[in-house]
Each structure stands twice: as structure tokens, then as C-alpha cells.
């Protein structure tokens, strides 16, 4: 199975900040990488697919990059509604595996 | 509007069985792969199983192989997860998710879970 490791596990930031979350795969997954946002008590929401494609309706302050084993999710100009937990997920092979999550908290 | 509504969760004793359902609407259900994803209380996300559009291919995470069965009824726009020999570690919120395939070529596609239900809670405890 492909292991997905996110860093950091938690992060404190302020409204207006730029933040970056990293995801590393245990083997090359090309660009088969998705990012999700989950708020407490809610289902996850797809933000980025195929490493860098923005899902419809997602604000442009979210962006993704990377290929192979190393990927990043960047949020520019953090908004209050962005404080949540973020997960990466590979769709290169079955089982589809997720990172452990990164909790983004208000500083 | 795409909607996925899960049902069937509840409290079950270890070794017991439960059948989850997911009612889909707002899209052509028969043209999409579908998945179940679970989340143990306070934990991260774990993909459980998925099924091809016509039900001809099914895949499972190792921890549920031989105990869980995914199925679908395209005439009823419904997805199911039959769970048996349940264990305490199966306790989780179970989400139904649409498994969208894009940029397909060379026998492979970029898959992502683009719509999720609200989840149904399964608790395995004596």
C-alpha cells in the first residue's frame, strides 16, 4: 500500500496569512493526488484534484502543486472559513490512501 | 443538485452484521464509480471499498476483505455496504462518496471523491 504522510500535523496561522501543507507519498504517484477540506461535523470537501486542478466552486486562493512523491497545498490570504482539517489522498492505486490530516487552527 | 444520503447505521454487537445504504440523486448514478469511506471517532479518513458502474469490479481495503461486500442497484440509484463479523475497530462514521473519473487515457483515470454524503454512524460494542 502507498503511505501518505502530511506535514505538519497541526498548524496555527492568522487571517490573511499564506500557508503551505506538504504531502509525501511512499512511492511515485505521478499526479494522482487530491486534497480535501473537512470542517468539524461535516463531510470532506474536494478542493484540488490531479495535484493542481481546482475543483469547481473552490476559491482561487487554494492551489496545489507537485508530482511524483512530493506535493503541496497552498492557501493564500487565509480566510476565517479556511480553518479546518486538510487531507491529501492518492488515487494512483488501490487501496486509495489518505494522509493523516493537517489541522489548521487560528493563531 | 447532487445528493447522497446514507442510512442503516446503528449499534451492533461484535460479530454482528449491518447493511448500510446510500440513496443517490441529482446525477446519472449508473455512470459513476462509487465508494465507501469511513472515519473513526476523532481519527482520519480511510477508504473502505469501491464499485464500478455496472458492479463488475469491486475493491476493498485489506482490513474488511471477506467481511464487507459492496453492491449497487442502478435501477434504484442506490449503493450498499453489507458488513458482517463486525469488530470494535469498525466503529466509524461511514460516508458514501461519488468516485469521479477524469482525464481517462491509456487505461487509467484520475479519480477523486467529488461528492460525499453526511455519513451514517456504526458503533460496534457489547
XYZ file of C-alpha atoms in Angstrom:
233
model
C 0.000 0.000 0.000
C 1.110 3.554 -0.664
C 1.648 5.536 2.534
C 0.786 9.238 2.529
C 2.497 11.462 5.090
C 1.407 15.039 5.700
C 3.332 17.747 7.463
C 2.796 19.469 9.694
C 0.098 17.601 11.641
C -1.152 20.900 13.001
C -0.566 24.500 12.139
C -1.525 27.828 13.673
C -1.974 30.824 11.420
C -3.731 34.165 11.255
C -6.337 35.539 8.869
C -4.511 36.900 5.841
C -1.529 34.557 6.155
C -0.228 32.293 3.410
C 0.118 28.669 4.486
C 1.578 25.586 2.884
C 0.828 21.966 3.735
C 3.038 19.200 2.432
C 2.135 15.645 1.469
C 4.660 12.950 0.665
C 3.910 9.590 -0.932
C 5.906 6.453 -0.150
C 6.368 5.859 -3.891
C 5.834 7.838 -7.040
C 2.181 8.534 -7.761
C 2.659 10.840 -10.750
C -0.054 13.489 -10.282
C -2.732 11.183 -8.835
C -3.178 13.331 -5.758
C -6.254 15.018 -4.320
C -6.763 17.457 -1.448
C -9.843 17.667 0.775
C -11.025 20.061 3.454
C -13.071 18.864 6.408
C -14.769 21.059 8.988
C -15.979 19.682 12.337
C -19.148 17.635 11.992
C -19.134 17.915 8.213
C -18.242 15.647 5.318
C -14.966 16.247 3.493
C -14.994 18.592 0.518
C -12.858 18.163 -2.585
C -10.552 21.140 -3.155
C -7.877 20.033 -5.616
C -7.705 17.026 -7.931
C -4.929 15.687 -10.166
C -2.419 17.548 -7.979
C -3.171 21.046 -9.244
C -6.671 21.288 -10.735
C -9.084 23.426 -8.753
C -12.466 21.820 -8.128
C -15.404 23.855 -9.377
C -16.603 26.396 -6.832
C -13.426 26.355 -4.762
C -11.868 29.800 -4.215
C -8.743 30.584 -6.216
C -6.735 31.245 -3.043
C -6.359 27.447 -2.875
C -3.713 25.918 -5.113
C -1.889 22.631 -5.417
C 1.412 21.606 -6.904
C 3.798 18.710 -7.164
C 4.279 15.384 -8.872
C 5.986 12.104 -8.142
C 6.252 11.861 -4.374
C 6.083 15.439 -3.100
C 3.040 17.678 -3.155
C 1.902 20.923 -1.588
C -1.388 22.633 -0.857
C -1.096 26.398 -0.553
C -3.737 28.721 0.800
C -3.166 32.391 0.058
C -4.690 35.075 2.261
C -6.348 32.797 4.815
C -10.000 33.480 5.483
C -11.888 32.629 8.695
C -13.754 29.821 6.919
C -10.465 28.114 5.957
C -9.718 26.918 9.461
C -10.324 23.191 9.150
C -8.522 19.885 8.708
C -6.938 19.109 5.349
C -6.258 15.675 3.899
C -4.295 14.532 0.893
C -5.295 11.296 -0.870
C -3.693 9.262 -3.627
C -5.690 7.675 -6.430
C -2.718 6.048 -8.149
C -3.506 2.595 -6.814
C -5.912 0.638 -4.642
C -6.293 0.912 -1.729
C -6.835 4.639 -2.054
C -4.985 6.041 0.928
C -5.239 9.338 2.778
C -2.703 11.324 4.718
C -3.250 11.593 8.457
C -4.564 15.145 8.161
C -3.333 18.634 8.964
C -5.372 20.682 11.401
C -5.238 24.379 10.602
C -6.065 26.482 13.646
C -6.444 30.177 14.290
C -3.454 31.807 15.959
C -28.225 19.077 -7.154
C -26.171 16.005 -6.321
C -27.284 14.354 -3.095
C -26.024 11.270 -1.309
C -27.959 10.144 1.753
C -26.670 7.285 3.886
C -28.738 5.197 6.255
C -28.597 1.938 8.160
C -26.038 2.731 10.832
C -26.518 1.870 14.485
C -25.249 -0.041 17.481
C -24.279 -3.659 16.861
C -22.513 -6.258 18.956
C -19.097 -7.609 17.960
C -19.551 -10.382 15.421
C -22.828 -8.916 14.237
C -23.952 -7.656 10.857
C -25.297 -4.439 9.422
C -26.279 -3.202 5.973
C -25.659 0.396 5.006
C -27.490 2.111 2.176
C -26.773 5.248 0.188
C -29.522 6.868 -1.870
C -28.192 8.943 -4.751
C -29.951 11.691 -6.667
C -29.196 14.624 -8.930
C -26.869 12.756 -11.294
C -26.820 9.677 -13.527
C -25.885 7.158 -10.863
C -25.200 4.326 -13.303
C -22.323 6.208 -14.956
C -20.157 6.653 -11.859
C -17.907 4.506 -9.724
C -18.955 4.778 -6.078
C -17.026 4.375 -2.831
C -17.456 3.972 0.894
C -15.058 5.917 3.116
C -15.048 5.729 6.900
C -13.795 7.868 9.758
C -13.316 6.502 13.260
C -14.207 8.957 16.041
C -11.561 11.670 16.231
C -9.462 9.985 13.540
C -8.632 10.431 9.874
C -10.261 9.164 6.696
C -9.997 5.581 5.473
C -11.212 4.363 2.085
C -13.160 1.107 2.528
C -14.386 -0.113 -0.854
C -15.477 0.916 -4.322
C -17.543 -0.482 -7.148
C -17.572 0.054 -10.887
C -20.554 1.486 -12.722
C -22.043 -1.902 -13.655
C -20.911 -3.689 -10.492
C -18.453 -5.865 -12.401
C -15.426 -4.702 -10.413
C -15.199 -4.279 -6.655
C -12.202 -3.439 -4.497
C -11.692 -3.435 -0.745
C -9.164 -2.342 1.848
C -7.462 -5.412 3.306
C -8.950 -4.951 6.781
C -12.503 -5.582 5.514
C -11.895 -8.186 2.800
C -14.043 -11.240 3.340
C -16.269 -9.406 5.834
C -17.735 -6.490 3.869
C -19.491 -6.585 0.499
C -20.167 -3.528 -1.624
C -23.031 -3.622 -4.114
C -25.295 -1.319 -6.066
C -28.724 -1.230 -7.660
C -28.664 1.180 -10.575
C -32.420 0.896 -11.065
C -32.879 2.229 -7.532
C -29.937 4.669 -7.630
C -28.608 3.033 -4.510
C -25.286 1.888 -3.100
C -24.939 -0.661 -0.314
C -22.367 -1.965 2.124
C -23.108 -5.312 3.762
C -20.953 -5.621 6.846
C -20.526 -8.851 8.788
C -18.253 -10.199 11.531
C -18.065 -6.655 12.803
C -15.264 -5.677 15.157
C -14.792 -2.800 17.576
C -12.293 -1.269 15.141
C -15.051 -0.966 12.521
C -16.705 1.701 14.674
C -16.801 4.801 12.490
C -18.850 7.269 10.541
C -19.357 5.712 7.112
C -19.546 8.053 4.137
C -20.824 7.269 0.676
C -18.836 9.157 -1.972
C -19.086 9.625 -5.716
C -15.899 8.400 -7.326
C -15.396 10.695 -10.299
C -13.062 9.714 -13.120
C -11.434 12.420 -15.242
C -8.698 12.648 -17.862
C -9.024 8.979 -18.688
C -6.439 7.626 -21.097
C -4.200 4.629 -21.536
C -6.448 2.530 -19.355
C -6.246 4.794 -16.343
C -8.141 7.797 -14.962
C -7.696 10.483 -12.361
C -10.202 9.560 -9.652
C -11.426 11.832 -6.894
C -14.294 11.830 -4.408
C -16.209 14.859 -5.596
C -19.436 14.462 -3.624
C -19.975 12.990 -0.171
C -22.992 12.135 1.925
C -23.395 13.252 5.524
C -22.418 9.842 6.862
C -24.051 7.149 8.983
C -22.567 6.099 12.320
C -21.748 2.472 13.017
C -20.890 1.567 16.596
C -19.637 -1.933 17.385
C -19.825 -2.575 21.089
C -21.172 -5.080 23.587
